[in-house]
Amino acid sequence: MGIFQRLYDRFGKPSAPAAELQPFLQRHPPSAGLTPATADQLARYADHLPAPLLALWQQHGFGFYGQRLVQLIDPDVYRDNLWGWLMRDEPDMDRLPIALSAMGTIFYYRKLSEDGDEDVSFLNPHTSESGCTVWSLAQFFNEWLGEADNLADYLHAKELDAMAARAGPLARDQMYFHEPALRLGGDGSLAHIARGSAPVHLDLLLQLATS
């Protein structure tokens, strides 16, 4: 059975799953240039990620939402890095990266049981700080990403314009980072913000953290 039919059977019509995340879309509208997920990508994650997120991928796509505050990411590109941070020796499809902040904080979905228990957790690659945001994917998108303190503390909403002025606006799969890295003595100031490939820099930060 195709993923589109499975979404239809589960929610009644193709648009219904993404409608569950409508508060998120209203608060953080999709930017231009998003890349919708392919049928292969949707099928690959159909048994591992909630249908509302898959529908969001299908109907809008990977890329920036909310004036580049948050980037929805292709797990194919980031999952090996996340599993490295989590010290997984083998693939763990119950831990999948789904979003990225401008500074590279990874937000990942955790399937905690077959009974529907779940959460969305975060990992800061600059400091290795990690934790749970909320115990529901819908709550993460519709509520947690709407709270001013979370936008300031985790998504750098107050510094985003200054970082863009300093290092240039982000393109897809890019992030801002400290140069030098905090683990190499960087001071974390705006004067030392740089911009580059998120997959490449996340791998560099992982190597620094585990060396």
Short mmCIF file of N, CA, C and O in Angstrom, two decimals, residues 15 17 21 35-36 45 102 128 163 180 198 207:
data_model
loop_
_atom_site.label_atom_id
_atom_site.label_comp_id
_atom_site.label_asym_id
_atom_site.label_seq_id
_atom_site.Cartn_x
_atom_site.Cartn_y
_atom_site.Cartn_z
N SER A 15 -5.34 15.80 3.04
CA SER A 15 -4.95 17.06 3.69
C SER A 15 -5.12 17.02 5.21
O SER A 15 -4.64 17.89 5.91
N PRO A 17 -3.89 15.09 7.78
CA PRO A 17 -2.76 15.04 8.70
C PRO A 17 -2.06 16.38 8.86
O PRO A 17 -1.74 16.78 9.98
N LEU A 21 -1.31 20.18 12.13
CA LEU A 21 -0.21 21.10 12.43
C LEU A 21 -0.50 22.50 11.91
O LEU A 21 0.42 23.31 11.76
N THR A 35 11.33 21.94 -0.58
CA THR A 35 11.42 20.75 -1.43
C THR A 35 10.50 19.67 -0.86
O THR A 35 10.82 19.07 0.17
N PRO A 36 9.36 19.39 -1.51
CA PRO A 36 8.47 18.35 -0.99
C PRO A 36 9.16 16.99 -0.99
O PRO A 36 10.00 16.69 -1.84
N TYR A 45 9.92 6.38 5.85
CA TYR A 45 9.69 6.79 7.23
C TYR A 45 8.25 6.56 7.69
O TYR A 45 7.90 6.95 8.80
N ALA A 102 18.73 27.65 13.73
CA ALA A 102 19.72 28.39 12.95
C ALA A 102 21.14 28.11 13.44
O ALA A 102 22.09 28.13 12.65
N SER A 128 26.74 20.09 23.87
CA SER A 128 26.24 18.74 24.16
C SER A 128 25.06 18.75 25.13
O SER A 128 24.63 17.68 25.59
N MET A 163 22.80 37.85 13.26
CA MET A 163 23.65 36.80 12.70
C MET A 163 23.61 36.83 11.18
O MET A 163 24.65 36.67 10.51
N PRO A 180 36.48 30.51 16.45
CA PRO A 180 36.58 29.05 16.63
C PRO A 180 35.44 28.49 17.47
O PRO A 180 34.72 29.23 18.14
N ALA A 198 25.51 22.68 7.31
CA ALA A 198 25.12 22.09 8.59
C ALA A 198 25.61 20.65 8.72
O ALA A 198 26.18 20.29 9.76
N GLN A 207 33.03 15.28 16.13
CA GLN A 207 34.40 14.81 16.27
C GLN A 207 35.10 15.51 17.44
O GLN A 207 35.83 14.88 18.22
#
